[in-house]
XYZ file of C-alpha atoms in Angstrom:
695
model
C 116.969 108.092 80.124
C 116.268 110.123 82.203
C 117.870 108.753 86.105
C 119.426 105.580 84.789
C 122.782 104.888 85.734
C 124.849 106.544 82.643
C 123.000 109.968 82.776
C 123.148 110.000 86.790
C 121.901 113.475 86.661
C 119.850 115.817 84.526
C 121.121 118.691 82.808
C 120.572 121.851 84.315
C 117.060 123.670 83.113
C 118.209 126.631 81.409
C 114.417 128.149 80.904
C 113.717 130.274 84.123
C 110.840 131.711 81.647
C 108.254 128.751 82.779
C 106.939 128.726 85.183
C 105.567 125.624 87.768
C 103.721 125.068 90.654
C 99.745 125.397 91.948
C 100.156 129.066 92.050
C 101.737 131.938 90.539
C 104.847 133.141 91.627
C 105.168 135.391 94.590
C 107.476 137.500 92.762
C 109.454 137.929 89.548
C 111.922 140.040 91.334
C 116.043 139.290 90.487
C 118.926 139.439 92.670
C 120.549 142.582 93.509
C 124.362 143.631 93.808
C 124.266 142.698 97.365
C 122.483 139.487 96.925
C 124.924 137.973 94.413
C 127.226 138.397 97.662
C 126.203 137.314 99.671
C 125.689 134.110 97.277
C 128.827 133.839 96.694
C 129.792 133.514 100.409
C 127.239 131.579 101.091
C 128.565 128.638 98.502
C 132.431 129.930 99.762
C 130.616 128.722 103.324
C 129.818 125.296 101.885
C 132.972 124.638 100.172
C 134.917 125.399 103.046
C 132.680 123.422 104.951
C 134.055 120.203 102.469
C 129.800 120.081 101.163
C 131.198 118.848 97.446
C 133.229 115.790 96.604
C 136.591 115.767 94.461
C 136.575 114.362 91.149
C 138.376 110.750 91.845
C 135.325 110.207 94.990
C 133.222 110.935 91.830
C 134.657 108.787 89.490
C 134.236 105.988 92.086
C 130.586 106.703 92.196
C 130.168 106.195 88.740
C 132.749 102.932 88.604
C 130.350 101.222 90.609
C 127.361 101.764 89.339
C 128.583 100.289 86.730
C 129.712 97.433 88.516
C 126.195 96.895 90.105
C 124.623 97.971 87.169
C 126.999 94.719 85.215
C 126.223 92.440 88.114
C 122.010 92.945 88.344
C 122.393 92.839 84.529
C 124.198 88.798 84.945
C 121.916 88.138 87.372
C 118.880 88.383 85.713
C 120.458 86.159 82.993
C 121.144 83.655 84.976
C 118.093 83.414 86.074
C 116.044 83.412 83.185
C 118.253 80.227 81.896
C 117.652 78.728 85.035
C 114.267 79.235 84.743
C 113.811 77.266 81.541
C 113.674 80.146 79.653
C 114.375 80.251 75.368
C 118.339 81.163 74.380
C 116.918 84.120 72.329
C 114.557 85.041 75.455
C 118.330 84.089 77.631
C 120.605 86.520 75.301
C 117.565 89.374 75.673
C 117.611 89.573 78.981
C 118.025 92.454 81.166
C 117.941 94.624 84.224
C 118.384 98.406 84.149
C 119.939 100.101 86.622
C 118.222 103.762 88.079
C 119.578 106.523 90.911
C 117.524 108.572 93.159
C 117.329 110.281 96.218
C 120.119 113.081 96.314
C 122.643 112.071 93.775
C 120.508 111.695 91.656
C 119.592 114.965 92.312
C 122.752 116.364 92.313
C 123.162 117.094 95.685
C 124.761 114.361 97.468
C 128.087 114.974 99.035
C 130.991 113.240 100.672
C 130.611 109.286 101.948
C 127.255 109.875 101.368
C 125.024 106.555 100.145
C 123.264 106.596 96.172
C 119.877 105.160 96.341
C 119.400 102.734 93.480
C 116.146 100.748 91.871
C 116.629 97.811 89.747
C 114.252 97.249 87.550
C 113.828 93.751 86.270
C 111.264 91.594 84.010
C 108.016 90.156 85.345
C 109.354 86.123 85.805
C 111.778 87.648 88.163
C 110.666 88.247 92.244
C 111.770 89.848 95.018
C 110.885 87.924 97.483
C 113.286 84.812 95.964
C 114.746 86.734 93.528
C 116.193 89.591 94.969
C 116.631 89.006 98.413
C 117.938 85.312 98.629
C 119.566 85.106 94.804
C 120.918 88.335 93.914
C 121.945 88.627 98.177
C 123.962 85.369 97.796
C 125.607 87.140 94.961
C 126.491 90.038 96.779
C 127.809 87.863 99.118
C 130.558 86.323 97.790
C 131.829 89.695 96.303
C 135.232 90.485 97.457
C 134.036 94.147 96.662
C 130.994 93.993 99.068
C 130.867 94.417 102.990
C 128.143 95.049 105.655
C 125.339 93.425 103.642
C 122.258 93.710 105.031
C 118.691 92.406 103.739
C 115.411 94.794 104.537
C 112.480 92.438 103.688
C 110.003 93.840 105.218
C 110.564 97.882 105.201
C 107.942 100.036 103.520
C 110.171 99.417 101.102
C 111.989 96.722 100.662
C 115.367 96.929 100.308
C 119.303 95.684 100.378
C 121.584 97.805 101.799
C 125.543 97.574 101.474
C 129.048 98.719 100.731
C 130.349 98.348 97.717
C 134.655 99.088 97.972
C 133.123 101.246 100.741
C 130.531 103.351 99.361
C 127.145 103.055 100.699
C 124.552 101.625 98.674
C 120.338 100.924 98.874
C 118.996 99.013 96.580
C 115.685 99.050 95.364
C 114.106 96.445 92.510
C 110.942 96.024 91.053
C 109.341 93.678 88.721
C 107.573 95.092 85.751
C 104.687 93.146 83.411
C 107.115 93.455 80.955
C 109.535 89.845 79.956
C 112.061 92.426 78.474
C 113.930 95.625 79.773
C 115.289 97.536 77.056
C 118.180 99.620 77.702
C 116.406 103.152 77.325
C 113.959 102.457 79.358
C 112.206 105.768 80.434
C 110.920 104.845 83.393
C 108.348 107.654 84.013
C 105.752 107.323 82.038
C 102.293 106.041 83.815
C 102.628 102.980 82.223
C 104.942 101.634 84.429
C 102.460 101.103 87.133
C 100.548 98.321 85.648
C 100.181 95.063 87.006
C 102.297 95.938 89.853
C 101.675 95.526 93.684
C 102.511 98.041 95.928
C 105.944 97.778 97.351
C 106.887 97.807 93.320
C 105.047 101.253 92.939
C 106.762 102.675 96.523
C 109.862 101.575 94.837
C 108.990 103.257 91.365
C 108.541 106.689 92.719
C 111.575 107.013 94.645
C 113.244 107.520 90.916
C 109.861 109.330 89.043
C 109.659 111.827 92.179
C 113.848 112.818 91.121
C 113.263 113.472 88.351
C 109.007 115.245 88.935
C 111.187 117.377 90.832
C 113.650 118.405 88.146
C 110.886 119.636 85.523
C 109.063 121.572 87.905
C 112.007 123.998 89.532
C 112.609 126.917 87.560
C 116.836 126.702 87.801
C 118.296 123.269 88.506
C 121.510 125.079 89.721
C 120.043 127.400 91.858
C 117.831 124.792 93.223
C 120.620 122.583 94.409
C 122.831 124.666 95.818
C 119.452 126.051 98.298
C 119.138 121.926 98.687
C 122.533 121.629 99.388
C 122.661 124.497 102.097
C 118.745 123.919 103.986
C 120.374 120.103 104.346
C 122.959 121.246 105.901
C 121.388 123.646 107.891
C 118.946 120.445 108.881
C 120.804 118.630 110.062
C 123.119 120.596 112.379
C 119.929 121.774 114.005
C 119.537 118.573 114.370
C 115.814 118.485 111.962
C 117.155 115.940 109.449
C 115.066 112.812 109.715
C 112.543 110.921 108.201
C 112.910 107.824 110.164
C 112.079 109.816 113.986
C 109.748 111.945 112.975
C 111.603 115.218 111.082
C 111.752 115.654 107.538
C 114.178 113.223 105.031
C 115.826 114.137 101.956
C 112.345 114.289 100.141
C 111.145 116.096 101.900
C 113.470 119.048 101.737
C 113.834 118.427 98.491
C 110.021 119.237 97.979
C 110.276 122.180 100.339
C 113.092 124.005 98.634
C 111.619 123.397 95.072
C 108.586 125.045 96.226
C 110.277 128.114 97.160
C 112.331 128.042 93.893
C 108.713 128.065 92.392
C 107.604 130.474 93.909
C 110.753 132.671 93.731
C 111.687 131.747 90.002
C 114.094 134.445 89.498
C 116.380 134.610 92.630
C 119.765 133.063 93.428
C 120.358 130.794 96.426
C 121.217 133.857 99.237
C 117.722 135.417 98.650
C 116.083 131.458 98.107
C 117.393 130.520 102.004
C 116.256 133.672 102.907
C 112.071 133.349 101.785
C 112.539 129.683 103.044
C 112.706 130.826 106.411
C 110.101 133.345 105.496
C 107.479 131.179 103.362
C 107.593 128.499 105.714
C 107.426 130.191 109.447
C 104.043 131.522 107.886
C 102.514 128.391 106.558
C 99.776 127.584 107.594
C 99.919 123.535 108.690
C 98.315 121.207 107.476
C 98.135 123.059 104.351
C 99.276 120.919 102.198
C 103.046 121.876 100.231
C 102.358 121.133 96.529
C 104.588 121.503 93.283
C 101.219 120.796 90.908
C 98.248 119.532 90.945
C 97.382 115.461 92.528
C 97.271 113.277 89.954
C 94.941 110.797 89.333
C 95.467 108.026 86.889
C 92.389 106.021 87.396
C 94.986 102.989 88.123
C 93.953 102.328 91.793
C 96.105 103.308 93.548
C 95.705 105.570 97.068
C 96.295 108.899 96.529
C 96.456 111.517 99.599
C 92.915 112.785 99.194
C 91.692 113.695 102.928
C 88.221 114.991 101.815
C 88.245 110.549 101.200
C 90.685 108.956 103.290
C 90.472 109.684 106.962
C 93.870 108.675 107.357
C 95.305 111.602 105.739
C 93.160 113.905 107.713
C 95.587 113.395 110.127
C 98.456 114.495 108.983
C 99.863 117.228 110.429
C 102.875 118.658 107.929
C 101.492 117.220 103.877
C 104.303 117.846 101.606
C 102.702 115.935 98.471
C 105.321 114.002 96.156
C 104.478 115.745 92.800
C 104.188 111.740 90.989
C 101.469 109.458 90.666
C 100.295 108.009 92.633
C 100.623 111.503 95.281
C 101.634 110.559 98.437
C 102.344 112.547 101.843
C 106.075 111.657 102.318
C 106.036 113.480 105.341
C 103.699 111.484 107.177
C 106.022 110.564 109.873
C 106.238 114.321 111.245
C 104.036 113.969 114.644
C 102.875 116.827 116.979
C 106.214 117.196 119.280
C 108.409 117.599 115.815
C 106.165 119.956 114.506
C 107.250 121.894 117.283
C 110.519 121.773 116.857
C 110.272 121.820 113.154
C 108.402 125.078 113.145
C 110.802 126.547 116.740
C 113.543 125.793 114.460
C 112.598 127.344 111.005
C 111.454 130.572 113.587
C 115.470 130.580 114.300
C 116.492 130.420 110.790
C 114.031 133.365 109.441
C 115.489 135.152 112.520
C 119.363 135.318 111.759
C 118.345 135.504 107.773
C 116.718 138.767 109.111
C 120.306 139.296 110.252
C 122.486 138.513 107.349
C 120.061 140.457 104.884
C 121.361 143.353 106.804
C 124.299 142.715 107.543
C 124.213 141.905 110.832
C 125.127 138.185 110.810
C 126.907 136.056 108.568
C 126.399 132.635 107.365
C 128.606 130.649 109.643
C 125.301 131.841 112.446
C 123.246 130.577 110.382
C 124.321 126.718 111.218
C 125.598 126.965 114.321
C 124.568 123.457 115.986
C 121.248 123.250 117.631
C 122.411 122.157 121.303
C 120.360 119.619 122.593
C 121.479 118.603 126.217
C 121.323 122.741 126.710
C 117.348 122.164 125.894
C 116.294 119.672 128.244
C 116.303 118.473 131.554
C 115.232 116.036 131.243
C 115.526 112.949 128.793
C 114.555 109.027 128.149
C 117.458 107.113 126.748
C 117.315 104.070 124.863
C 120.168 102.066 124.995
C 121.102 98.645 122.564
C 123.429 95.995 122.587
C 124.417 93.525 121.062
C 127.040 90.572 120.889
C 128.737 92.525 117.430
C 128.989 95.061 114.835
C 126.802 93.286 112.609
C 123.550 91.983 114.950
C 123.872 95.839 116.089
C 122.916 96.586 112.744
C 120.559 94.730 112.259
C 118.593 95.672 115.962
C 120.304 99.289 115.780
C 117.836 99.193 112.521
C 114.605 97.885 114.424
C 114.746 99.849 116.752
C 115.439 103.308 115.786
C 112.844 102.589 113.065
C 110.227 101.786 116.023
C 111.698 104.877 117.776
C 108.291 107.552 116.420
C 106.083 105.095 117.648
C 107.239 105.787 121.056
C 107.293 109.566 120.848
C 103.412 108.925 119.244
C 102.576 106.942 122.154
C 103.384 109.627 124.702
C 102.132 112.424 122.790
C 99.150 110.033 123.064
C 99.158 108.807 126.863
C 98.980 112.295 127.970
C 97.097 113.797 125.983
C 100.215 115.820 124.130
C 101.143 117.807 128.101
C 103.882 115.824 127.664
C 106.220 117.154 124.836
C 108.805 114.108 123.611
C 111.691 115.297 120.795
C 113.844 112.354 119.362
C 117.335 113.358 118.705
C 118.115 112.231 115.491
C 121.684 111.371 116.525
C 123.378 108.360 118.098
C 125.482 107.959 120.447
C 127.862 105.018 121.239
C 131.131 105.809 124.403
C 134.477 105.609 123.376
C 135.762 103.829 125.936
C 133.309 100.916 125.530
C 134.955 98.249 122.780
C 131.773 96.269 122.030
C 128.661 96.235 120.171
C 126.225 98.865 121.909
C 124.219 102.881 120.911
C 121.962 104.773 122.723
C 119.402 107.549 121.259
C 118.400 110.249 123.431
C 114.914 112.114 123.623
C 113.899 115.136 124.954
C 111.038 116.085 127.328
C 109.422 118.985 128.298
C 105.912 120.093 129.602
C 103.968 122.052 126.817
C 104.214 125.383 127.001
C 101.579 127.142 128.440
C 100.491 124.573 131.149
C 101.501 124.942 134.383
C 100.485 122.716 137.321
C 102.382 122.333 140.197
C 102.340 117.940 141.232
C 100.998 116.583 138.147
C 101.973 113.385 137.391
C 102.548 111.401 134.660
C 102.849 108.213 134.532
C 104.011 106.164 131.248
C 104.776 103.115 132.422
C 102.390 101.577 129.887
C 103.828 103.210 127.231
C 107.141 102.147 127.732
C 105.352 98.537 127.991
C 103.460 99.088 124.956
C 106.464 100.050 122.984
C 108.478 97.388 124.640
C 106.029 94.560 122.967
C 106.369 96.375 119.739
C 109.918 96.289 119.524
C 109.712 92.549 120.639
C 108.263 91.396 117.336
C 111.147 91.882 114.961
C 111.673 88.456 113.356
C 115.184 88.219 113.267
C 115.785 88.969 117.567
C 118.992 87.350 118.123
C 120.453 86.252 121.438
C 122.354 89.243 123.050
C 120.295 91.891 121.290
C 119.773 93.825 123.909
C 117.517 97.148 124.904
C 116.996 99.485 128.234
C 114.870 101.974 128.436
C 115.822 104.964 131.352
C 115.522 107.976 132.741
C 118.106 110.861 133.210
C 118.790 114.889 134.100
C 120.623 117.175 132.242
C 123.691 116.289 134.656
C 123.809 112.657 134.096
C 124.432 113.088 130.446
C 127.886 111.789 130.222
C 130.628 113.890 128.349
C 130.766 112.240 125.521
C 128.228 113.729 123.986
C 128.438 116.329 123.598
C 130.585 117.968 120.188
C 134.527 118.468 120.618
C 134.878 122.161 123.159
C 131.526 122.638 124.017
C 131.624 121.727 127.795
C 129.149 119.822 129.756
C 127.702 122.372 132.846
C 128.890 119.939 135.885
C 126.783 119.268 138.623
C 127.112 120.577 142.282
C 128.530 117.505 143.870
C 130.660 116.147 147.592
C 134.203 115.715 146.702
C 134.041 111.901 146.991
C 130.936 111.649 144.385
C 133.137 113.706 141.783
C 136.332 111.690 142.485
C 133.920 108.387 142.239
C 132.349 109.932 138.832
C 136.068 110.023 136.984
C 136.014 106.934 137.018
C 135.198 103.698 134.852
C 131.665 103.256 136.755
C 132.877 99.807 137.607
C 130.018 98.119 140.084
C 131.363 97.083 143.703
C 130.717 93.173 143.982
C 129.023 93.714 147.709
C 126.111 96.028 144.496
C 125.425 92.922 142.622
C 122.032 91.842 141.976
C 120.372 95.410 143.768
C 118.015 98.190 142.372
C 117.563 101.477 144.026
C 116.018 104.509 142.685
C 116.732 108.055 143.427
C 114.582 111.700 143.215
C 113.760 115.052 143.884
C 111.722 117.436 143.005
C 111.536 120.361 141.784
C 108.316 120.700 142.429
C 106.832 121.770 139.064
C 105.261 118.301 138.120
C 106.696 114.755 138.388
C 106.807 111.716 135.310
C 106.301 108.972 137.361
C 108.270 106.000 135.288
C 109.855 103.387 136.825
C 110.767 100.039 134.759
C 113.360 96.987 135.566
C 113.747 95.588 132.410
C 114.352 92.018 131.818
C 114.282 90.360 127.907
C 110.275 88.568 128.121
C 109.366 92.219 127.797
C 110.129 91.106 123.859
C 108.178 87.957 124.628
C 105.024 86.797 121.527
C 101.866 87.250 122.974
C 100.736 84.660 124.945
C 104.083 83.869 126.047
C 104.679 87.228 128.561
C 105.590 86.891 132.063
C 103.083 89.125 133.641
C 104.069 92.305 135.305
C 105.398 92.486 139.189
C 103.925 95.344 140.673
C 105.409 96.805 143.941
C 105.135 94.317 146.671
C 108.780 92.886 145.356
C 111.518 95.175 145.852
C 114.245 95.357 148.865
C 116.372 98.272 150.738
C 119.695 98.671 149.222
C 122.159 102.191 149.509
C 124.862 102.521 146.954
C 127.683 104.434 146.903
C 129.463 104.261 143.330
C 128.563 107.408 140.530
C 125.836 107.271 138.011
C 126.381 106.304 134.844
C 123.903 106.172 131.532
C 122.823 102.377 130.583
C 125.010 102.027 128.200
C 128.209 102.642 130.288
C 126.152 100.133 132.666
C 126.087 97.481 130.473
C 129.426 97.487 129.115
C 130.974 97.346 132.633
C 128.719 96.733 135.655
C 128.398 100.071 135.886
C 125.816 101.473 139.105
C 124.778 105.253 140.040
C 125.555 106.602 143.225
C 123.022 108.243 145.673
C 122.078 111.225 146.200
C 120.384 112.703 149.250
C 117.098 110.463 148.980
C 117.395 107.094 149.730
C 114.479 104.945 148.586
C 114.433 101.051 149.477
C 113.429 98.860 147.539
C 112.819 94.619 147.473
C 114.481 91.916 145.588
C 112.927 90.556 142.378
C 112.008 87.109 141.641
C 113.343 86.643 137.861
C 111.660 84.897 135.312
C 112.755 82.794 131.805
C 113.287 83.908 128.219
C 110.655 85.045 125.457
C 112.344 82.680 122.820
C 112.342 79.357 124.310
C 115.527 78.437 123.086
C 117.410 79.902 125.895
C 118.379 78.921 129.607
C 115.944 80.317 131.819
C 117.969 80.535 134.932
C 118.400 83.795 136.326
C 122.413 84.247 136.347
C 124.004 86.824 134.149
C 121.112 88.855 134.692
C 121.235 92.422 133.803
C 118.237 95.090 134.925
C 117.627 98.544 134.230
C 115.450 101.143 135.587
C 113.870 103.741 134.576
C 113.623 106.810 137.579
C 111.436 109.147 138.602
C 111.265 111.814 135.277
C 110.612 115.108 137.351
C 109.925 118.339 134.848
C 110.166 121.129 135.671
C 107.775 124.453 134.720
C 110.054 125.155 131.256
C 109.646 124.646 127.313
C 112.753 123.402 125.514
C 115.019 126.133 125.119
C 115.417 125.931 120.846
C 116.697 128.982 120.392
C 119.240 131.644 121.505
C 120.569 128.751 124.006
C 123.651 129.644 126.943
C 125.537 127.470 128.990
C 123.264 129.301 132.300
C 121.641 126.250 132.760
C 120.202 125.662 136.765
C 121.285 122.608 137.827
C 119.164 120.771 139.992
C 119.490 117.886 142.731
C 121.261 115.169 141.290
C 118.512 111.985 139.991
C 119.692 109.031 140.066
C 119.402 106.258 137.716
C 120.622 102.363 138.350
C 121.200 99.233 136.226
C 122.046 95.901 138.283
C 124.129 92.956 137.252
C 124.522 89.219 138.831
C 128.142 88.221 139.748
C 128.581 86.656 136.835
C 128.276 89.534 134.921
C 129.852 91.678 137.092
C 132.729 90.455 139.571
C 135.956 90.383 138.308
C 139.251 89.286 139.955
C 142.200 92.234 141.078
C 139.528 94.448 139.952
C 140.081 94.471 136.258
C 137.691 96.140 133.811
C 135.038 93.910 132.310
C 134.749 91.950 129.177
C 131.889 94.425 128.201
C 128.542 93.606 126.738
C 129.483 90.573 124.770
C 130.290 89.492 128.042
C 126.458 89.790 128.943
C 125.271 88.041 125.981
C 127.729 85.010 125.970
C 126.825 84.503 130.074
C 123.615 83.766 128.661
C 121.596 86.681 130.765
C 118.286 85.265 129.742
C 115.884 87.862 131.881
C 117.832 91.369 130.025
C 114.203 92.582 128.542
C 111.892 91.164 130.636
C 110.217 93.818 132.706
C 109.119 94.234 135.820
C 106.788 97.818 136.887
C 107.799 98.608 140.058
C 104.601 100.245 140.806
C 104.618 103.438 143.488
C 102.383 106.455 144.821
C 104.477 109.522 145.094
C 102.778 113.131 146.123
C 105.083 115.560 146.001
C 102.346 118.529 146.350
C 99.384 118.617 147.694
C 97.594 118.986 143.881
C 95.543 116.288 141.954
C 98.165 113.750 140.420
C 97.639 111.462 137.301
């Protein structure tokens, strides 16, 4: 019963003589003494990096899985009795818990979650029995915290923590009245008479088992995979949800390299990994075995028959039927970043092989905020941590769409690098976080004065975000633009010095403050700009809650005629700080004047439609220099542009406080009925910074 809770992991493959894969190995060479020495150094590095959990935590995981397994068995028995089945069937009723993902493959580290699958009988369904009844049972358990059902996900899942260990629990209802305790999930018959969601739920376990069968040496595979997953996280390319590669993608790539070099040890495999995939001709697919077609009616990855499959940029095919592309989320922009990071890894590994570098050099963190000069910031706020977890999960799942839309609407010239890390200001005690996206022009395309208007792109993204069915008052969102010098210090790693822009003494003094908005600036909106003469993205957005209204209820945007003059003196702050503390941005050397905008009603119908308590966020003009993102050999010697400011304005109800005391934060915004936060005003104006064509 491979993969079940009782086993947890597969035994190491002991026969290196059996070679698998779609092609013969590239080399059968074994390790030299130097390779063995480098492998020992690599393994020592991984241990010192804390990538292996202790015996106590491993034992705790086993106990937790056993307890969850008992809960689901009792749940099935209760439902069997409740549905009126015989006592004989109640006695035999059963559910089996399987593991998959990093835990199943044996590459999980301390604090990692456990991907689990509950397999139950045909009469226990997912919609009511799993997401309602079992969810209710878990909610009553003291051991269970942070319970979050996600029934609308591509693979429906219950997320929770059990005694502090994160669990992702899937459910599959099979066409059997009784699930035997020794059930073999790898057999093809388990896919008979099941729906697509069940197939996707089952395939996590089936793929993990197949990977372990297809690699020549499981222990070498595990060490190499653990190493490369850690590398990917350090270099910012580990995240399936934002368009990079997730756990199963990395596992499949590493498994393919293990097939190509079956006698290699981990240090060799890491080096060969980068050598192979820097030269890989995408979109040629990576496959561990030939694609199977069991004629059960499920769609398999086949670009000859499926037009959608032809658009996949980096196909990495799962080895279990129905074979699918596990990396369909990869976009043009994220593929570029992945390949640049592969080049970086290959360069360092070549130096390691020549004894010119150590393993530490390979795992140097990627300095994202030094690689770009312009950023989009997606700020997310909610009333409390539970709401933020739900709201953030939804927004994060849609960030990939924003990247794709920017690529589409700028014909691939404007490149967007979503960074798979979330940030929050530790000085602000409220539920908030932010995601950053680096912006750059496609390398080799230089056109002075070229202007990208992506306001409509952001409009479309905001409308999609507004379709969230579990939206609650207080769940707010803002998309803004900042320059490198406006990025707050708390996003930088400890010990890494943020580059400082040149500014006047009084501006520097103000920037060290808490960003509290002075009462005379309430309700005002200003945007500054400067030009480096190399290009411009015009993106100015006032965001209010009506932007998330359902079709038919959306308030039409107002164009450019409703803006007012304003001069501001407070320091620049990001919108996460601004929303929490009423911060505003400071002026630079140029002032742009606007008129006040009218505020309209909430899209959700149940809220007060008054303008009181409104919080709006402006997205300023994004000026792009003629530079590609510096993904390799980054330095701190960067050119600092004139500060471009971005502002957030709030009304006195959200801002004014007696005696200058600190604001309550984002919770006060929601509780004071900021009904207009997400309605977007399109503040349109044409800016010609050169005589060249503006698009």
